[in-house]
PDB file of C-alpha atoms in Angstrom:
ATOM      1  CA  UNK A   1      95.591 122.780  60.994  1.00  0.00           C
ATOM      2  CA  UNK A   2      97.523 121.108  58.995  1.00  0.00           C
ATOM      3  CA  UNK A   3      97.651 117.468  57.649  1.00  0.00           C
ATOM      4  CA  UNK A   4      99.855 114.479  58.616  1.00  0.00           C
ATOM      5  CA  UNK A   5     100.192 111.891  56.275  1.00  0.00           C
ATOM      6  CA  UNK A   6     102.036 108.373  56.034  1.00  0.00           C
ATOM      7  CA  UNK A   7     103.242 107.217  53.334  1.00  0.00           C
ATOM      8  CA  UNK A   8     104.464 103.562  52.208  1.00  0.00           C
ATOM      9  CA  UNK A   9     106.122 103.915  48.800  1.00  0.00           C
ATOM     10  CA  UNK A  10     106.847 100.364  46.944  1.00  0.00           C
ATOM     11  CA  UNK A  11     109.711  99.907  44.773  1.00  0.00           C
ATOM     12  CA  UNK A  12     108.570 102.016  41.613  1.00  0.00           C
ATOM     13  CA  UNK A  13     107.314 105.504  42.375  1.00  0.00           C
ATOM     14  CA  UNK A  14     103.836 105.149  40.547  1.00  0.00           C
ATOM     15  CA  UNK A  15     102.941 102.745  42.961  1.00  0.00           C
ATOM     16  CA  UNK A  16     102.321 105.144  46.077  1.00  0.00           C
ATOM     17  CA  UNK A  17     100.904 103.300  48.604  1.00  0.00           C
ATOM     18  CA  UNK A  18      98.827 105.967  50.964  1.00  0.00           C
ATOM     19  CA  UNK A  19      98.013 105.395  54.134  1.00  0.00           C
ATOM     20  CA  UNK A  20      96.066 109.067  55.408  1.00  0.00           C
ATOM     21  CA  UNK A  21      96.615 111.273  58.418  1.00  0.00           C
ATOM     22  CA  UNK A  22      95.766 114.637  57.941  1.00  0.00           C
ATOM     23  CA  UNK A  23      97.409 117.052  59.979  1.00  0.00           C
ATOM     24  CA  UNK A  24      95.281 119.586  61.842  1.00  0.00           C
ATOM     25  CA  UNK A  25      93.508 119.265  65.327  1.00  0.00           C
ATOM     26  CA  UNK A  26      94.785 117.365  68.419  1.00  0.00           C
ATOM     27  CA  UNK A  27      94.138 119.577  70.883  1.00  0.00           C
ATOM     28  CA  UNK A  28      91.369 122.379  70.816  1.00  0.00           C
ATOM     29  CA  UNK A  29      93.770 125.463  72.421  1.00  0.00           C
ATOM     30  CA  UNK A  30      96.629 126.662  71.040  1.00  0.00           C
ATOM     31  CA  UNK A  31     100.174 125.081  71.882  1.00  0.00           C
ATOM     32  CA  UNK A  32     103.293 126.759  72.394  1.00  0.00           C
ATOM     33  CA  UNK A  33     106.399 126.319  70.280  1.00  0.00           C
ATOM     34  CA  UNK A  34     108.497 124.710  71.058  1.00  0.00           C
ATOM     35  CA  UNK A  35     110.898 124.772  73.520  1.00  0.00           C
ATOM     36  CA  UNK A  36     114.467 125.221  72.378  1.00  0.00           C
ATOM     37  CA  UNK A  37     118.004 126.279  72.628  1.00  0.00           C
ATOM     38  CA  UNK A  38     118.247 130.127  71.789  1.00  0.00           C
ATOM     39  CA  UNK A  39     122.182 129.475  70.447  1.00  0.00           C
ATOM     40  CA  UNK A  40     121.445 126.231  68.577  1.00  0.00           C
ATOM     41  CA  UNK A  41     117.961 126.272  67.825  1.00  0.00           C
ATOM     42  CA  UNK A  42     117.929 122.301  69.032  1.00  0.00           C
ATOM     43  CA  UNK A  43     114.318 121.612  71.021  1.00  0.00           C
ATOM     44  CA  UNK A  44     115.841 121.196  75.014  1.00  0.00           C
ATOM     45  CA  UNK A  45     112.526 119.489  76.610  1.00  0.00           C
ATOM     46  CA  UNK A  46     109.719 117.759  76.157  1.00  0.00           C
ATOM     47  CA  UNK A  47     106.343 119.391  75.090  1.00  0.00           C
ATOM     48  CA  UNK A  48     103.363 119.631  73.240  1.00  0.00           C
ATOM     49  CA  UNK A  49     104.143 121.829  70.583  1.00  0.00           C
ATOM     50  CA  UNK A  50     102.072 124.292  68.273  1.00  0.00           C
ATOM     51  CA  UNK A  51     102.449 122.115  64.753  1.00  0.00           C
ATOM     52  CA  UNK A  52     103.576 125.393  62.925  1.00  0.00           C
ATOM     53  CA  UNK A  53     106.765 125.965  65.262  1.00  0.00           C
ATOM     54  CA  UNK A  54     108.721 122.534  63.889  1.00  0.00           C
ATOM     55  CA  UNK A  55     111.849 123.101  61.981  1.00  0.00           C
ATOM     56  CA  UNK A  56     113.983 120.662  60.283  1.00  0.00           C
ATOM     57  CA  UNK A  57     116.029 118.415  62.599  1.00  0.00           C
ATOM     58  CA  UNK A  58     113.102 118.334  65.425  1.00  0.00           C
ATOM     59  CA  UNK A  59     112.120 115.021  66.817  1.00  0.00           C
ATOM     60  CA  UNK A  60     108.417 113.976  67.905  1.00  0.00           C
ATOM     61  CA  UNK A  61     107.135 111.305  70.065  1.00  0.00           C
ATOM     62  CA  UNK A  62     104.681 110.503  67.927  1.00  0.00           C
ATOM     63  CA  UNK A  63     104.094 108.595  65.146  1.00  0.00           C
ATOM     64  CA  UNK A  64     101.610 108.195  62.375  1.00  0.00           C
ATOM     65  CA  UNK A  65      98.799 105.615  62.717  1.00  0.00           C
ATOM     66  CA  UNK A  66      96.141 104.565  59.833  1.00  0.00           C
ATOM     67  CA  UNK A  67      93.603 106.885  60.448  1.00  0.00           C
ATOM     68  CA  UNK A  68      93.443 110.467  58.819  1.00  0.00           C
ATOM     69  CA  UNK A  69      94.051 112.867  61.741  1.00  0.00           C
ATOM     70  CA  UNK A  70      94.533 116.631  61.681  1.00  0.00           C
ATOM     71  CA  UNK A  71      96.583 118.067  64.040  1.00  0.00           C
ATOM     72  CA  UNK A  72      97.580 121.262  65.484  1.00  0.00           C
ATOM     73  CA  UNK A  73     100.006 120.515  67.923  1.00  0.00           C
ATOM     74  CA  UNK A  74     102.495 117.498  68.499  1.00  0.00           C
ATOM     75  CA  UNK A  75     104.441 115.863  71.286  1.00  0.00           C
ATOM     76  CA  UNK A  76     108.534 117.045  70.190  1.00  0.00           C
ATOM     77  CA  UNK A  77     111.404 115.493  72.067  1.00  0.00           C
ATOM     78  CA  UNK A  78     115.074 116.442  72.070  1.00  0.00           C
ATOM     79  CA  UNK A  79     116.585 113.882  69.411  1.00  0.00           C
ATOM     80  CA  UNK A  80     118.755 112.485  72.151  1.00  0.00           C
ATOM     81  CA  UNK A  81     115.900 111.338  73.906  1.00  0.00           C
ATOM     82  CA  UNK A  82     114.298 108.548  72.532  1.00  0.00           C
ATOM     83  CA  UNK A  83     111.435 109.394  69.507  1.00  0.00           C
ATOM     84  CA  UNK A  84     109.251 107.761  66.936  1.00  0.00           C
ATOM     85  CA  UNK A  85     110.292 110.675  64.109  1.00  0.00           C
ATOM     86  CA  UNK A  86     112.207 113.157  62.900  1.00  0.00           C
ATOM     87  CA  UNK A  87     111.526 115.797  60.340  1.00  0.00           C
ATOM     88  CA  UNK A  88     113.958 115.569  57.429  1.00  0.00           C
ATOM     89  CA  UNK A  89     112.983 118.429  55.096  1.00  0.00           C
ATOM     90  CA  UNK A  90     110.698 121.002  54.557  1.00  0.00           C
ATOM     91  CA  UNK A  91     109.131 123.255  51.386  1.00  0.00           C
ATOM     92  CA  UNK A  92     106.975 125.725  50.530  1.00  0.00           C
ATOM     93  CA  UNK A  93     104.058 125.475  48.138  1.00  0.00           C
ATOM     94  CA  UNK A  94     103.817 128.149  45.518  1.00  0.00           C
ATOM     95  CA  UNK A  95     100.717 131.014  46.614  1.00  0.00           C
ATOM     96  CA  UNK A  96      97.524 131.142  44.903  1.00  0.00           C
ATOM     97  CA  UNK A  97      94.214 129.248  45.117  1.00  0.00           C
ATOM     98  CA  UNK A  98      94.316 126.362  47.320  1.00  0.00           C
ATOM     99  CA  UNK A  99      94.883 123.252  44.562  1.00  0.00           C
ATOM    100  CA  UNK A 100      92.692 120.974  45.669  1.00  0.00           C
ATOM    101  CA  UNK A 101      93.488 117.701  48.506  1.00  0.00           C
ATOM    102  CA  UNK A 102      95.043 115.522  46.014  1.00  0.00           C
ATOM    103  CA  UNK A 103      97.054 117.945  44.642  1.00  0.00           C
ATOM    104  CA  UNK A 104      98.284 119.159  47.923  1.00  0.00           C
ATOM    105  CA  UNK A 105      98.842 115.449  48.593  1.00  0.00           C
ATOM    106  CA  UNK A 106     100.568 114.067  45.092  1.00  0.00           C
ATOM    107  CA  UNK A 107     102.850 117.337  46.505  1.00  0.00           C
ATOM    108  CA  UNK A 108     103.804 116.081  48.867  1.00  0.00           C
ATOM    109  CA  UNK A 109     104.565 112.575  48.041  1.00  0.00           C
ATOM    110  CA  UNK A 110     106.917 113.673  45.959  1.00  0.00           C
ATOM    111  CA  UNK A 111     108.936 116.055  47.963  1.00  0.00           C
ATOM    112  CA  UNK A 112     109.007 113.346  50.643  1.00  0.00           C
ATOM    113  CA  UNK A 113     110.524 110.809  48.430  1.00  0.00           C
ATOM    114  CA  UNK A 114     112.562 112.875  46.863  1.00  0.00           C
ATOM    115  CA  UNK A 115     114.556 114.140  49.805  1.00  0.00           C
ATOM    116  CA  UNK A 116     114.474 111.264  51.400  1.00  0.00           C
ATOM    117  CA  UNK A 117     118.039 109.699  49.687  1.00  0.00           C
ATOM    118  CA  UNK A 118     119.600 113.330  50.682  1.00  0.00           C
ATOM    119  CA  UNK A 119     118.887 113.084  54.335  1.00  0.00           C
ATOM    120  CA  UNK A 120     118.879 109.359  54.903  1.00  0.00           C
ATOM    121  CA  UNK A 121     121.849 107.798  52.262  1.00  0.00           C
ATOM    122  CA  UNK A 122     119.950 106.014  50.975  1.00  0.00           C
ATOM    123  CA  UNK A 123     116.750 106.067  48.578  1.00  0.00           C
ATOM    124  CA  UNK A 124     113.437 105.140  49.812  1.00  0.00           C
ATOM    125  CA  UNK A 125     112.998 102.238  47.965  1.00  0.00           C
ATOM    126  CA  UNK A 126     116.398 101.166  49.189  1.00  0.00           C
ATOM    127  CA  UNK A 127     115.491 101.978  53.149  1.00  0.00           C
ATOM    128  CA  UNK A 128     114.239 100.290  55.621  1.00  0.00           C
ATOM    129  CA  UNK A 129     112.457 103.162  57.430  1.00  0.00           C
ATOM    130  CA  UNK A 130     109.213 104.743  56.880  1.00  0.00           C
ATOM    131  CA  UNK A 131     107.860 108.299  56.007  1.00  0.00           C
ATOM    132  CA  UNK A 132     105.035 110.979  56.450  1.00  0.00           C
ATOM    133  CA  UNK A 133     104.858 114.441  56.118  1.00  0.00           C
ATOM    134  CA  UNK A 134     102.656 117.306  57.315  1.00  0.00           C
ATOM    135  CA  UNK A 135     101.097 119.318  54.938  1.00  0.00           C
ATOM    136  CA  UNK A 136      98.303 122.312  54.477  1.00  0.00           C
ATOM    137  CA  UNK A 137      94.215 121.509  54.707  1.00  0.00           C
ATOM    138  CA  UNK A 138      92.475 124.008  52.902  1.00  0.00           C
ATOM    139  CA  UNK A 139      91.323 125.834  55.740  1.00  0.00           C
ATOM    140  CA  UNK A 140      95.445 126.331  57.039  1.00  0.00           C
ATOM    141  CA  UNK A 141      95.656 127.211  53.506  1.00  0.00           C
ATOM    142  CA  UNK A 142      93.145 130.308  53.729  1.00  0.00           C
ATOM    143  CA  UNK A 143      95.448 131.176  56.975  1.00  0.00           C
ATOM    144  CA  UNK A 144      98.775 131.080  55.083  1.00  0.00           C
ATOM    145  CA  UNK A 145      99.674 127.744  55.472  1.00  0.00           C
ATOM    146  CA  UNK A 146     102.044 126.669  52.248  1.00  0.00           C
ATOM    147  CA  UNK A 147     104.067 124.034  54.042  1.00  0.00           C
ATOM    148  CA  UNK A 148     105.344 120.510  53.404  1.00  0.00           C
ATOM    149  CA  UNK A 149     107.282 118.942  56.246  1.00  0.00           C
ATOM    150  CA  UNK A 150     108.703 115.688  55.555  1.00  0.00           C
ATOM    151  CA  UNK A 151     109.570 112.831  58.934  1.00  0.00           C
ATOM    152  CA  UNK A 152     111.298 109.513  58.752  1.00  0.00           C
ATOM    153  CA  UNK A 153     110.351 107.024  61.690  1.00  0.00           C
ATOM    154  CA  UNK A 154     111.635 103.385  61.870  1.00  0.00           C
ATOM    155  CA  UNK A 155     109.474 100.626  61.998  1.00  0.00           C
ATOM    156  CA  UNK A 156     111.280  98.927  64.313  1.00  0.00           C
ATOM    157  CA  UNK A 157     109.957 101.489  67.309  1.00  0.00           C
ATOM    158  CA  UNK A 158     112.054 104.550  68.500  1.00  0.00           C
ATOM    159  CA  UNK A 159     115.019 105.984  67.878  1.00  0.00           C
ATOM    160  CA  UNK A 160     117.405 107.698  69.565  1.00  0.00           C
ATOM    161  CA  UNK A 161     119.565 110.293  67.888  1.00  0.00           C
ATOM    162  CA  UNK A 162     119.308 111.684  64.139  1.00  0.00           C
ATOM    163  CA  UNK A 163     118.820 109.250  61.667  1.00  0.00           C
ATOM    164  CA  UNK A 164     120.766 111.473  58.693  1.00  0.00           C
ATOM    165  CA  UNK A 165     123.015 109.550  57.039  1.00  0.00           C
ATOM    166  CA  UNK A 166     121.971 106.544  58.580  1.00  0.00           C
ATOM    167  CA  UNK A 167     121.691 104.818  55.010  1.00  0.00           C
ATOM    168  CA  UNK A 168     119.341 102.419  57.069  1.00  0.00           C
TER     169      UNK A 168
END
């Protein structure tokens, strides 16, 4: 499980807004990766996919609401299609003793912003678009789980096609 967060980041960094979803358990069975191109590695249809099988550059119909939610699997879309996110980048957190939620959380928040100018052109602050990210609960933690995945969404509803370098 992991856990899927929103975040709404005002003009000066301290000032995290946090709006909570956790990201680990949709679905009670186990989902499938997803399904992609064996050449490219691009997702080619529609499915619910198993939350640990996103890359960077996949697209999900789904966005973030205000609730914490934990989720194991999400609904990824090829980014031609139209979609409500894409993820944007994607890290590691160093092994050893699970550091606590907030840690986990302050994390990634700062990852997410951080990478954010890189993908989109422009900085967060600057943006008109939104962002969340996925990242480990303590129990995907005692399974392995050191991820941070970072999404963008626009506010304005779906997209269709990547928004990299959309300095929006």
């Amino acid at each position: 499980m992991r856990t899927f967060t929103t975040r709404v980041v005002t003009p000066v960094l301290l000032a995290v807004a946090l709006v909570g979803v956790s990201g680990c358990g949709i679905l009670d069975q186990a989902a499938e990766p997803a399904v992609r191109d064996e050449t490219s590695g691009e997702i080619t249809e529609s499915s619910e996919a198993d939350v640990f099988s996103l890359k960077v550059g996949d697209c999900l119909d789904q966005q973030a609401d205000d609730e914490a939610t934990e989720v194991s699997s999400v609904p990824t879309v090829p980014c031609a299609e139209p979609h409500d996110s894409e993820a944007y980048a994607a890290t590691d957190l160093p092994e050893g003793d699970f550091p606590g939620d907030q840690s986990v959380t302050d994390s990634a928040d700062t990852f997410c912003y951080d990478e954010f100018a890189t993908f989109i052109g422009l900085s967060y602050d600057e943006s008109s678009l939104d962002l969340a990210s996925f990242y480990p609960t303590q129990e995907s933690w005692a399974e392995g789980d050191r991820e941070i995945m970072c999404f963008v969404s626009s506010p304005d509803g779906p997209v269709t096609g990547t928004l990299a370098a959309s300095a929006r």
